[in-house]
Structure formats: C-alpha cells, structure tokens
Amino acid sequence: MPVRRGHVAPQNTFLGTIIRKFEGQNKKFIIANARVQNCAIIYCNDGFCEMTGFSRPDVMQKPCTCDFLHGPETKRHDIAQIAQALLGSEERKVEVTYYHKNGKVHLFRILFT
C-alpha cells in the first residue's frame, strides 16, 4: 500500500508532479484547495514544517493565508496583499512577517502562482 505523505486530498497525478518538482528544488511550500472555503491546506512539505515549527497535522486543513503564523508584527497591509493574491489570477510575490511556533519572528517571501 503506498504511503500518502500527508495528503488530505485524493491522489492526483498533477499534485504529485508539483510536489516532486518543488521537493527537488529544496523549496518550502504548501498546496491549498482553492475550491473550498478558506482555501484549506491539503499538503505541506517537510521544509515548511521545519521552517515554521508546526507539524504536518498542525498545518493541514488550516486556511492557506496561514493565520496561525500571524503575530504582533504581522502588518494588516501584508495580510490584505495575501488575500488579494489568492483572489487574483496572476503570479504575485508578497513579503510578510510571520512567526515560528516558538515565537521567533521571520520575514517570509511568498510566491503565489
């Protein structure tokens, strides 16, 4: 029986291709389902978990806006840019201040494609 590696969506060759492509580039990423409310996270790789300090079960099914990483230094303007990026159909880069699970501040550069 194949290992599912943290998927919360049915196996899909398209998703598998994306995951293999980005895993090979040593990227930290999540994949979300744009067809459900809050664009729920359906996959996060180990790099994302290490970077944020959250385990895969902590991350799965959370909104892809990553509200769980917000903190006092996270600017509302940055949050609004992320919301706009999710509504748009073009590639967009956003920089936002997020927090590691242990409270440490990180500047994230996010690419929406």
mmCIF file with all atom_site columns, N, CA, C and O in Angstrom, residues 22 27-30 85 90-95 108-113:
data_model
loop_
_atom_site.group_PDB
_atom_site.id
_atom_site.type_symbol
_atom_site.label_atom_id
_atom_site.label_alt_id
_atom_site.label_comp_id
_atom_site.label_asym_id
_atom_site.label_entity_id
_atom_site.label_seq_id
_atom_site.pdbx_PDB_ins_code
_atom_site.Cartn_x
_atom_site.Cartn_y
_atom_site.Cartn_z
_atom_site.occupancy
_atom_site.B_iso_or_equiv
_atom_site.pdbx_formal_charge
_atom_site.auth_seq_id
_atom_site.auth_comp_id
_atom_site.auth_asym_id
_atom_site.auth_atom_id
_atom_site.pdbx_PDB_model_num
ATOM 1  N N  . PHE A 1 22  ? 8.899  20.636 -6.810  1.00 0.00 ? 22  PHE A N  1
ATOM 2  C CA . PHE A 1 22  ? 9.357  21.578 -5.799  1.00 0.00 ? 22  PHE A CA 1
ATOM 3  C C  . PHE A 1 22  ? 10.198 20.919 -4.719  1.00 0.00 ? 22  PHE A C  1
ATOM 4  O O  . PHE A 1 22  ? 11.098 21.546 -4.167  1.00 0.00 ? 22  PHE A O  1
ATOM 5  N N  . LYS A 1 27  ? 12.544 23.561 -1.905  1.00 0.00 ? 27  LYS A N  1
ATOM 6  C CA . LYS A 1 27  ? 11.621 24.660 -1.585  1.00 0.00 ? 27  LYS A CA 1
ATOM 7  C C  . LYS A 1 27  ? 10.776 24.282 -0.380  1.00 0.00 ? 27  LYS A C  1
ATOM 8  O O  . LYS A 1 27  ? 10.549 23.118 -0.089  1.00 0.00 ? 27  LYS A O  1
ATOM 9  N N  . LYS A 1 28  ? 10.307 25.292 0.305   1.00 0.00 ? 28  LYS A N  1
ATOM 10 C CA . LYS A 1 28  ? 9.380  25.110 1.418   1.00 0.00 ? 28  LYS A CA 1
ATOM 11 C C  . LYS A 1 28  ? 8.029  25.605 0.927   1.00 0.00 ? 28  LYS A C  1
ATOM 12 O O  . LYS A 1 28  ? 7.909  26.743 0.497   1.00 0.00 ? 28  LYS A O  1
ATOM 13 N N  . PHE A 1 29  ? 7.020  24.738 0.969   1.00 0.00 ? 29  PHE A N  1
ATOM 14 C CA . PHE A 1 29  ? 5.762  25.129 0.351   1.00 0.00 ? 29  PHE A CA 1
ATOM 15 C C  . PHE A 1 29  ? 4.563  24.404 0.926   1.00 0.00 ? 29  PHE A C  1
ATOM 16 O O  . PHE A 1 29  ? 4.684  23.396 1.612   1.00 0.00 ? 29  PHE A O  1
ATOM 17 N N  . ILE A 1 30  ? 3.409  25.009 0.626   1.00 0.00 ? 30  ILE A N  1
ATOM 18 C CA . ILE A 1 30  ? 2.116  24.383 0.920   1.00 0.00 ? 30  ILE A CA 1
ATOM 19 C C  . ILE A 1 30  ? 1.325  24.364 -0.377  1.00 0.00 ? 30  ILE A C  1
ATOM 20 O O  . ILE A 1 30  ? 1.592  25.139 -1.296  1.00 0.00 ? 30  ILE A O  1
ATOM 21 N N  . ALA A 1 85  ? -3.807 38.368 -3.487  1.00 0.00 ? 85  ALA A N  1
ATOM 22 C CA . ALA A 1 85  ? -3.079 37.399 -4.308  1.00 0.00 ? 85  ALA A CA 1
ATOM 23 C C  . ALA A 1 85  ? -3.892 36.127 -4.500  1.00 0.00 ? 85  ALA A C  1
ATOM 24 O O  . ALA A 1 85  ? -3.905 35.542 -5.584  1.00 0.00 ? 85  ALA A O  1
ATOM 25 N N  . GLU A 1 90  ? -3.024 36.113 -11.404 1.00 0.00 ? 90  GLU A N  1
ATOM 26 C CA . GLU A 1 90  ? -1.662 36.286 -11.884 1.00 0.00 ? 90  GLU A CA 1
ATOM 27 C C  . GLU A 1 90  ? -0.667 35.980 -10.772 1.00 0.00 ? 90  GLU A C  1
ATOM 28 O O  . GLU A 1 90  ? -1.000 36.044 -9.583  1.00 0.00 ? 90  GLU A O  1
ATOM 29 N N  . GLU A 1 91  ? 0.553  35.649 -11.180 1.00 0.00 ? 91  GLU A N  1
ATOM 30 C CA . GLU A 1 91  ? 1.600  35.359 -10.215 1.00 0.00 ? 91  GLU A CA 1
ATOM 31 C C  . GLU A 1 91  ? 1.912  36.620 -9.411  1.00 0.00 ? 91  GLU A C  1
ATOM 32 O O  . GLU A 1 91  ? 1.927  37.717 -9.952  1.00 0.00 ? 91  GLU A O  1
ATOM 33 N N  . ARG A 1 92  ? 2.164  36.449 -8.129  1.00 0.00 ? 92  ARG A N  1
ATOM 34 C CA . ARG A 1 92  ? 2.412  37.599 -7.265  1.00 0.00 ? 92  ARG A CA 1
ATOM 35 C C  . ARG A 1 92  ? 3.361  37.205 -6.136  1.00 0.00 ? 92  ARG A C  1
ATOM 36 O O  . ARG A 1 92  ? 3.265  36.116 -5.602  1.00 0.00 ? 92  ARG A O  1
ATOM 37 N N  . LYS A 1 93  ? 4.264  38.138 -5.790  1.00 0.00 ? 93  LYS A N  1
ATOM 38 C CA . LYS A 1 93  ? 5.174  37.929 -4.667  1.00 0.00 ? 93  LYS A CA 1
ATOM 39 C C  . LYS A 1 93  ? 4.780  38.863 -3.530  1.00 0.00 ? 93  LYS A C  1
ATOM 40 O O  . LYS A 1 93  ? 4.495  40.031 -3.760  1.00 0.00 ? 93  LYS A O  1
ATOM 41 N N  . VAL A 1 94  ? 4.765  38.322 -2.324  1.00 0.00 ? 94  VAL A N  1
ATOM 42 C CA . VAL A 1 94  ? 4.395  39.098 -1.142  1.00 0.00 ? 94  VAL A CA 1
ATOM 43 C C  . VAL A 1 94  ? 5.414  38.808 -0.048  1.00 0.00 ? 94  VAL A C  1
ATOM 44 O O  . VAL A 1 94  ? 5.813  37.663 0.147   1.00 0.00 ? 94  VAL A O  1
ATOM 45 N N  . GLU A 1 95  ? 5.839  39.845 0.662   1.00 0.00 ? 95  GLU A N  1
ATOM 46 C CA . GLU A 1 95  ? 6.682  39.666 1.838   1.00 0.00 ? 95  GLU A CA 1
ATOM 47 C C  . GLU A 1 95  ? 5.836  39.942 3.074   1.00 0.00 ? 95  GLU A C  1
ATOM 48 O O  . GLU A 1 95  ? 5.133  40.949 3.141   1.00 0.00 ? 95  GLU A O  1
ATOM 49 N N  . PHE A 1 108 ? 8.894  36.219 5.619   1.00 0.00 ? 108 PHE A N  1
ATOM 50 C CA . PHE A 1 108 ? 8.623  35.226 4.588   1.00 0.00 ? 108 PHE A CA 1
ATOM 51 C C  . PHE A 1 108 ? 8.456  35.918 3.247   1.00 0.00 ? 108 PHE A C  1
ATOM 52 O O  . PHE A 1 108 ? 7.810  36.954 3.161   1.00 0.00 ? 108 PHE A O  1
ATOM 53 N N  . ARG A 1 109 ? 9.005  35.343 2.216   1.00 0.00 ? 109 ARG A N  1
ATOM 54 C CA . ARG A 1 109 ? 8.766  35.793 0.840   1.00 0.00 ? 109 ARG A CA 1
ATOM 55 C C  . ARG A 1 109 ? 7.912  34.707 0.198   1.00 0.00 ? 109 ARG A C  1
ATOM 56 O O  . ARG A 1 109 ? 8.349  33.577 0.052   1.00 0.00 ? 109 ARG A O  1
ATOM 57 N N  . ILE A 1 110 ? 6.692  35.090 -0.144  1.00 0.00 ? 110 ILE A N  1
ATOM 58 C CA . ILE A 1 110 ? 5.716  34.129 -0.644  1.00 0.00 ? 110 ILE A CA 1
ATOM 59 C C  . ILE A 1 110 ? 5.466  34.376 -2.120  1.00 0.00 ? 110 ILE A C  1
ATOM 60 O O  . ILE A 1 110 ? 5.264  35.516 -2.541  1.00 0.00 ? 110 ILE A O  1
ATOM 61 N N  . LEU A 1 111 ? 5.461  33.293 -2.878  1.00 0.00 ? 111 LEU A N  1
ATOM 62 C CA . LEU A 1 111 ? 5.147  33.375 -4.299  1.00 0.00 ? 111 LEU A CA 1
ATOM 63 C C  . LEU A 1 111 ? 3.810  32.681 -4.527  1.00 0.00 ? 111 LEU A C  1
ATOM 64 O O  . LEU A 1 111 ? 3.654  31.509 -4.173  1.00 0.00 ? 111 LEU A O  1
ATOM 65 N N  . PHE A 1 112 ? 2.854  33.397 -5.076  1.00 0.00 ? 112 PHE A N  1
ATOM 66 C CA . PHE A 1 112 ? 1.545  32.838 -5.411  1.00 0.00 ? 112 PHE A CA 1
ATOM 67 C C  . PHE A 1 112 ? 1.527  32.578 -6.907  1.00 0.00 ? 112 PHE A C  1
ATOM 68 O O  . PHE A 1 112 ? 1.754  33.489 -7.699  1.00 0.00 ? 112 PHE A O  1
ATOM 69 N N  . THR A 1 113 ? 1.284  31.335 -7.282  1.00 0.00 ? 113 THR A N  1
ATOM 70 C CA . THR A 1 113 ? 1.199  31.006 -8.713  1.00 0.00 ? 113 THR A CA 1
ATOM 71 C C  . THR A 1 113 ? -0.073 30.264 -9.019  1.00 0.00 ? 113 THR A C  1
ATOM 72 O O  . THR A 1 113 ? -0.705 29.731 -8.169  1.00 0.00 ? 113 THR A O  1
#
